[in-house]
Short mmCIF file of C-alpha atoms in Angstrom, two decimals:
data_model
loop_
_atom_site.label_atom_id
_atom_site.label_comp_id
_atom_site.label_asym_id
_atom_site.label_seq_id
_atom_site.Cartn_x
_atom_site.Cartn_y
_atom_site.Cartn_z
CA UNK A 1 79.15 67.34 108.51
CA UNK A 2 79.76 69.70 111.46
CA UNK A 3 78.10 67.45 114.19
CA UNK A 4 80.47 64.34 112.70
CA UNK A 5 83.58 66.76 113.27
CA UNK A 6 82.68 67.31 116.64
CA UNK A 7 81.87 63.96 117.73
CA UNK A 8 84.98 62.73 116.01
CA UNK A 9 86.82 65.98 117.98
CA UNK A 10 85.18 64.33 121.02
CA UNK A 11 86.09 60.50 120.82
CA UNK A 12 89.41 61.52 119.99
CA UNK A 13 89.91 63.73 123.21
CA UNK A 14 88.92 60.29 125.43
CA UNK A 15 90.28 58.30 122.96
CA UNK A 16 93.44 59.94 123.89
CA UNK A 17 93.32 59.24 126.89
CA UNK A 18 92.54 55.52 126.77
CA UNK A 19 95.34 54.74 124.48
CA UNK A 20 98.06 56.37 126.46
CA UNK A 21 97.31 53.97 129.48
CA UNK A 22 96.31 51.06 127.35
CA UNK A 23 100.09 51.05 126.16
CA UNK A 24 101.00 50.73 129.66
CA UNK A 25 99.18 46.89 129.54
CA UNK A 26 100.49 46.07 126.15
CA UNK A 27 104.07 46.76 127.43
CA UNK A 28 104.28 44.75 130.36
CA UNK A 29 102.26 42.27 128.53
CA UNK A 30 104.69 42.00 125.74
CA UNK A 31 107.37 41.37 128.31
CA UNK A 32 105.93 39.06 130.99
CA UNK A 33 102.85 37.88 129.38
CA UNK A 34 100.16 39.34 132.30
CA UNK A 35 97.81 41.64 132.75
CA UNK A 36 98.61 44.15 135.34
CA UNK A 37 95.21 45.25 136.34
CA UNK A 38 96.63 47.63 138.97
CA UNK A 39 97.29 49.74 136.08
CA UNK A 40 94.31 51.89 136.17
CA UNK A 41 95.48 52.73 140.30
CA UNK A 42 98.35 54.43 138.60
CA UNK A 43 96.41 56.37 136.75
CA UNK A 44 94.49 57.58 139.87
CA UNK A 45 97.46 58.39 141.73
CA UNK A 46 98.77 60.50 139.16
CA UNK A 47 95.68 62.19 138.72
CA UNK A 48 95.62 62.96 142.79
CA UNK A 49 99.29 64.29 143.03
CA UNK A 50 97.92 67.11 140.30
CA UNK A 51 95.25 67.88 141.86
CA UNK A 52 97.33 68.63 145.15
CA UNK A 53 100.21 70.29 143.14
CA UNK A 54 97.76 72.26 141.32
CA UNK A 55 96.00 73.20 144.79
CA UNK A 56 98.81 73.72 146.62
CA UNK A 57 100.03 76.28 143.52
CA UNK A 58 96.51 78.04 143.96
CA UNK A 59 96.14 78.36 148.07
CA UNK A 60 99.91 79.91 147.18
CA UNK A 61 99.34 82.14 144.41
CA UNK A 62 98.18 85.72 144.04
CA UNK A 63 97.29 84.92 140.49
CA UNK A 64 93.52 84.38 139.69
CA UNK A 65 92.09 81.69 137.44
CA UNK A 66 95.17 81.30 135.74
CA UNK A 67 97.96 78.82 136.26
CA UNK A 68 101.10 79.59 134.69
CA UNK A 69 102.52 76.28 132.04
CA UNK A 70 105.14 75.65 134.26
CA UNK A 71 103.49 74.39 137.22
CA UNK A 72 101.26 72.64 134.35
CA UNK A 73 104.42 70.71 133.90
CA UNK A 74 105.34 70.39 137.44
CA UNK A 75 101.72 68.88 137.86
CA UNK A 76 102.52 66.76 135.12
CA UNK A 77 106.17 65.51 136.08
CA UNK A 78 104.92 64.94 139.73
CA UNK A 79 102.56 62.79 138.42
CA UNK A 80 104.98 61.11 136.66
CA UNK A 81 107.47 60.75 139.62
CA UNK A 82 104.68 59.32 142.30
CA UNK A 83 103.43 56.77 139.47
CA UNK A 84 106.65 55.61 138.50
CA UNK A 85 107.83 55.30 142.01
CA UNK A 86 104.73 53.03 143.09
CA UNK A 87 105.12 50.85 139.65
CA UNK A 88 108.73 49.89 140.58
CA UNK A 89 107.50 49.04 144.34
CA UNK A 90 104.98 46.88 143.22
CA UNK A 91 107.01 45.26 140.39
CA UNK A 92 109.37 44.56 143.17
CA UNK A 93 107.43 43.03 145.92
CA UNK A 94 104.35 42.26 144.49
CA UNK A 95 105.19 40.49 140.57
CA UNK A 96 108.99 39.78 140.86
CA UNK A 97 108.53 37.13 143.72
CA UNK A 98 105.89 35.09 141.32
CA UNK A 99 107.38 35.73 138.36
CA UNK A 100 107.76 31.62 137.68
CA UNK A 101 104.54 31.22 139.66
CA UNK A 102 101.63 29.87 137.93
CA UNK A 103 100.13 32.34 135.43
CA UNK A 104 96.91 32.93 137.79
CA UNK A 105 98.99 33.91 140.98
CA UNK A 106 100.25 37.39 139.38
CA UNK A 107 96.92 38.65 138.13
CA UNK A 108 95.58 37.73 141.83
CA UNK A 109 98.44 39.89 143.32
CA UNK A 110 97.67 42.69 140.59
CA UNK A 111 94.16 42.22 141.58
CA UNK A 112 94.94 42.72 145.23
CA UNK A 113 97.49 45.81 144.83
CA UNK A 114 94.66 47.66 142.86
CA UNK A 115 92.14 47.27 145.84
CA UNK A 116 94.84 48.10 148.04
CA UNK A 117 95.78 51.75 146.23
CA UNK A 118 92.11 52.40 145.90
CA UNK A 119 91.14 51.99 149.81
CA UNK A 120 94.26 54.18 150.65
CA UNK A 121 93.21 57.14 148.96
CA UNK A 122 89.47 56.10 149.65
CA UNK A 123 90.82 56.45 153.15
CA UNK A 124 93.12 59.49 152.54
CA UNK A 125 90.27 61.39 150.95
CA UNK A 126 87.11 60.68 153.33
CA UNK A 127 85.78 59.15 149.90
CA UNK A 128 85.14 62.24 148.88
CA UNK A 129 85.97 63.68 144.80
CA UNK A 130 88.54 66.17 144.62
CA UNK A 131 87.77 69.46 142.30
CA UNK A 132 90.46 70.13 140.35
CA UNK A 133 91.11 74.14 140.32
CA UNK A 134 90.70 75.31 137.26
CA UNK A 135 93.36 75.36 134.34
CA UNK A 136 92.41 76.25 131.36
CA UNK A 137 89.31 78.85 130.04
CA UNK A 138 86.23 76.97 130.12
CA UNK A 139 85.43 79.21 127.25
CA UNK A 140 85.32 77.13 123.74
CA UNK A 141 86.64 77.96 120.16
CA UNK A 142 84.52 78.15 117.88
CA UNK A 143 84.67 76.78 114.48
CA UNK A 144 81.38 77.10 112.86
CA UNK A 145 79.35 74.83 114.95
CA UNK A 146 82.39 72.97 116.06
CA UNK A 147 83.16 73.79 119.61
CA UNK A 148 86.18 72.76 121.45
CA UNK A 149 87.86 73.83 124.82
CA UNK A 150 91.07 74.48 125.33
CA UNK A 151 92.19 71.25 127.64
CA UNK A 152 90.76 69.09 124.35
CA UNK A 153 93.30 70.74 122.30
CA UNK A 154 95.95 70.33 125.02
CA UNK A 155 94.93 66.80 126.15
CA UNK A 156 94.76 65.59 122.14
CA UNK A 157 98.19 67.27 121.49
CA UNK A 158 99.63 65.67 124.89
CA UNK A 159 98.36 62.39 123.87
CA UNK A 160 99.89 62.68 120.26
CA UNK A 161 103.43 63.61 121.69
CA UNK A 162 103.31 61.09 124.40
CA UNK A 163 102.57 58.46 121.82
CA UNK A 164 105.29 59.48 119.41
CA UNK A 165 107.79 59.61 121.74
CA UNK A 166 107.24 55.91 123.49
CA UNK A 167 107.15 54.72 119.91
CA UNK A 168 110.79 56.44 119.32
CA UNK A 169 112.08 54.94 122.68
CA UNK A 170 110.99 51.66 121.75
CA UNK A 171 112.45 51.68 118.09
CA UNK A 172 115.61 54.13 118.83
CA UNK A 173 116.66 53.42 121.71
CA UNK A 174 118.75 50.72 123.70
CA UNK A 175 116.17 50.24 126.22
CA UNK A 176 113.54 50.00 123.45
CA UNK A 177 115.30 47.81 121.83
CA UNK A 178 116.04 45.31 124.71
CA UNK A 179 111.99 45.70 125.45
CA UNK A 180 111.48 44.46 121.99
CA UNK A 181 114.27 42.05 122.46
CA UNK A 182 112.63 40.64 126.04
CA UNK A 183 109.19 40.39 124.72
CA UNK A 184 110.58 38.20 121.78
CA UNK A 185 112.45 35.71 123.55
CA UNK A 186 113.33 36.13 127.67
CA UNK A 187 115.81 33.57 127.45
CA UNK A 188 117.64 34.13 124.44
CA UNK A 189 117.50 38.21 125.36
CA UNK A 190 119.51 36.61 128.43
CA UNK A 191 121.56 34.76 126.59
CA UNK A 192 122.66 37.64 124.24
CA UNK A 193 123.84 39.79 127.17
CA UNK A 194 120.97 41.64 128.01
CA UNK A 195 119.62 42.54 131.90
CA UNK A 196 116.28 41.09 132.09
CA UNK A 197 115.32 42.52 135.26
CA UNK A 198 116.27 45.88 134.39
CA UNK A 199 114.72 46.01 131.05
CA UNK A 200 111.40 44.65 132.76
CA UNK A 201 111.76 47.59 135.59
CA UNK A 202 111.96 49.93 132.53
CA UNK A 203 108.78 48.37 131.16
CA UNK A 204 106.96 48.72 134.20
CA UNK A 205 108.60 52.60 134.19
CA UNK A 206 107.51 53.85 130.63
CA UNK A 207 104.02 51.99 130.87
CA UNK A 208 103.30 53.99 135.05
CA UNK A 209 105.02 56.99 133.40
CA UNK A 210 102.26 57.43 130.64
CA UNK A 211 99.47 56.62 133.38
CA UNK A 212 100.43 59.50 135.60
CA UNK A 213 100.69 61.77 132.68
CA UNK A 214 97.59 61.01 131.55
CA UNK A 215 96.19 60.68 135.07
CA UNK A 216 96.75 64.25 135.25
CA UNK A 217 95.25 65.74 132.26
CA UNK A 218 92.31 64.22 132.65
CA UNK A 219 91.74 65.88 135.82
CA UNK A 220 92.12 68.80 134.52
CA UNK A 221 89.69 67.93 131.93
CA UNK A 222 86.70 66.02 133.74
CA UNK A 223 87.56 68.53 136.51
CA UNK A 224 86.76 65.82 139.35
CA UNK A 225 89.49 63.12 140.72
CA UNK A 226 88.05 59.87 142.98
CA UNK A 227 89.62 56.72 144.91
CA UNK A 228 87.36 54.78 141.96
CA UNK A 229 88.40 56.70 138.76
CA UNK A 230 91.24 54.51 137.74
CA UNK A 231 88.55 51.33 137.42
CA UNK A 232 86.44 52.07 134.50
CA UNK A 233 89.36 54.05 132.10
CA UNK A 234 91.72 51.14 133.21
CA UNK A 235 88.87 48.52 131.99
CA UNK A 236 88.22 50.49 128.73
CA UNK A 237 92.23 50.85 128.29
CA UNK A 238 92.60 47.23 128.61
CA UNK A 239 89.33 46.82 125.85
CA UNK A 240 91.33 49.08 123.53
CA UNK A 241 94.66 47.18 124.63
CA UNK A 242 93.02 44.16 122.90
CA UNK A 243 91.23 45.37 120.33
CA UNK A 244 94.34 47.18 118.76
CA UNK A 245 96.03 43.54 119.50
CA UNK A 246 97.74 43.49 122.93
CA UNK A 247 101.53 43.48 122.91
CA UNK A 248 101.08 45.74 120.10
CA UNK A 249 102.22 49.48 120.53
CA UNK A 250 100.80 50.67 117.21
CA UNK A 251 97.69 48.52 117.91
CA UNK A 252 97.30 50.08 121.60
CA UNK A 253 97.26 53.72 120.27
CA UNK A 254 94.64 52.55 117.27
CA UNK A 255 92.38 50.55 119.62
CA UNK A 256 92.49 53.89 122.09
CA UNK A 257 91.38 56.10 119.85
CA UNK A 258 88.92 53.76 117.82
CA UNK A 259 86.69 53.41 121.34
CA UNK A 260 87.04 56.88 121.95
CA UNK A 261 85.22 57.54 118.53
CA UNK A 262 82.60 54.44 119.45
CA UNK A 263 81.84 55.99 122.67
CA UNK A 264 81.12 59.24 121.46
CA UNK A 265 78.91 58.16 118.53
CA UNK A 266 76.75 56.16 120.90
CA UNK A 267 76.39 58.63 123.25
CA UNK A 268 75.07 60.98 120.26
CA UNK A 269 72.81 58.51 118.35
CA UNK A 270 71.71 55.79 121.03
CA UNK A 271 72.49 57.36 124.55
CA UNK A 272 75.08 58.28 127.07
CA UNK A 273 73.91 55.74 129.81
CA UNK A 274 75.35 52.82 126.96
CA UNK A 275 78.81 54.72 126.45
CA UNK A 276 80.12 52.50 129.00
CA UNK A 277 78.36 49.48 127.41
CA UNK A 278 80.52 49.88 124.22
CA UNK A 279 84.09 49.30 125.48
CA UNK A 280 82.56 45.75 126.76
CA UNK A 281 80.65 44.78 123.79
CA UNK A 282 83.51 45.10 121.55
CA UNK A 283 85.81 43.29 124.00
CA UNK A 284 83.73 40.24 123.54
CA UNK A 285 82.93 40.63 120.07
CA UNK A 286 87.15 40.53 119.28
CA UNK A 287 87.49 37.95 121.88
CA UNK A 288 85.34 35.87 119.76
CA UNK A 289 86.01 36.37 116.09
CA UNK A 290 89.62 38.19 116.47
CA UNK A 291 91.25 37.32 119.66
CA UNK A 292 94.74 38.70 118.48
CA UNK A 293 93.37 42.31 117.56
CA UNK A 294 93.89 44.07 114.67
CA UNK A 295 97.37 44.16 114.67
CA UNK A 296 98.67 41.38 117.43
CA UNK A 297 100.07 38.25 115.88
CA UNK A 298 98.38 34.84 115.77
CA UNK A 299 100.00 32.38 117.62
CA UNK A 300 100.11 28.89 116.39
CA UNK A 301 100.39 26.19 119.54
CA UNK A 302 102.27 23.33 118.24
CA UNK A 303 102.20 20.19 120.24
#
């Protein structure tokens, strides 16, 4: 029962992780109807801008092997600030310009303004990893012969709260609810008063928002940031995007945490070099039999 608790304690720490950025492709998905596969980039940049505000804290700091919650949350918020910033560039020049363009030409530009992101800080860094310094005790707590560090309980709390507050902005608020009223209906949103442009900026905001945040704790918690880390979370991000039905909020925080729980059972009972293997399997397997997801909405095409 133990070793189920702590595989479960596992997948839920990754888990975490993948359904905070898959909610960034389910939002602007839900309002434009693409897939902006330079998503995973802003992931990467948030995780570099904490390792160098976490660095720059360290090479400044008399204090040894422990770094204070505030500059945790400086880390954090810079994160934030540099993702955000580079979201509403490329939303500008990159997806505005083809936003009546045919449906292929955006996903080539998205395509394109991922490479270009990862060959700057391939460039910027000599392709070489970045170790992040360290955060939190590497010592574990111990619950019989459940063990579980520190940045899992941090990075599974984080994950929680950054969930349940995207879910209040979208339901509470008046930016939420001109989201919800965008991804309904565009024109009739238009029609009704509402900026369409703006509310899409704010899409693009609260989706690169959540992908520096989380960009940032997990540096702290695989300890190592590259140009190329951004591909493979953004990939399995956009699996669990689908699987929880894309355009779905709920769905995107379900479908995050369900592969989370897959990967880490397969890395216990068949092998860690098929972890990877899992996030595509399922994608075709709900592409096939459930190409909605488990909580997206069929849609009937009428001639």
């Amino acid at each position: 029962m133990q070793e189920w608790i702590q595989l479960f304690i596992d997948g839920l720490t990754i888990g975490g992780v993948y359904a905070v950025i898959a909610l960034g492709y389910t939002l602007v998905y839900g309002v434009l109807r693409m897939i902006n596969f330079a998503h995973g980039e802003l992931f990467m940049m948030g995780g570099f801008t904490g390792y160098y505000t976490l660095t720059t804290f360290e090479n400044h700091s008399n204090l040894n092997d422990q770094v204070p919650v505030a500059t945790i949350a400086v880390a954090i918020l810079l994160g934030v600030i540099v993702s955000v910033t580079l979201a509403v560039l490329m939303e500008r020049i990159a997806y505005r310009p083809l936003r009546h363009a045919p449906r292929l030409a955006p996903l080539i530009s998205a395509i394109g303004v991922s490479i270009l992101l990862r060959n700057v800080m391939l460039r910027v860094t000599d392709a070489q990893g970045k170790v992040y310094p360290t955060v939190f005790p590497r010592t574990t707590l111990e619950f019989g012969q459940v063990h579980v560090l520190y940045v899992q309980i941090f990075l599974i709390g984080l994950s929680v709260l950054f969930l349940a507050l995207l879910y209040l902005f979208i339901e509470r608020t008046t930016a939420g609810t001109a989201i919800r009223a965008v991804a309904e209906d565009r024109d009739t949103a238009a029609l009704m008063g509402i900026n369409v442009d703006r509310t899409i900026v704010t899409t693009f905001v609260a989706g690169a928002a959540l992908a520096g945040a989380a960009g940032v704790v997990y540096g702290m918690y695989v300890t190592t940031v590259t140009s190329g880390m951004g591909f493979i979370p953004g990939i399995k991000a956009f699996t669990a995007a689908v699987l929880g039905g894309i355009g779905s909020v709920p769905g995107a925080m379900v479908g995050g945490y369900f592969l989370g729980v897959s990967e880490s059972l397969t890395t216990k009972f068949i092998g860690a070099q098929y972890k990877d293997v899992v996030a595509f399997v399922l994608l075709v397997g709900v592409l096939i039999f459930r190409p909605w997801g488990i909580f997206g909405k069929r849609e009937d095409k009428r001639a």
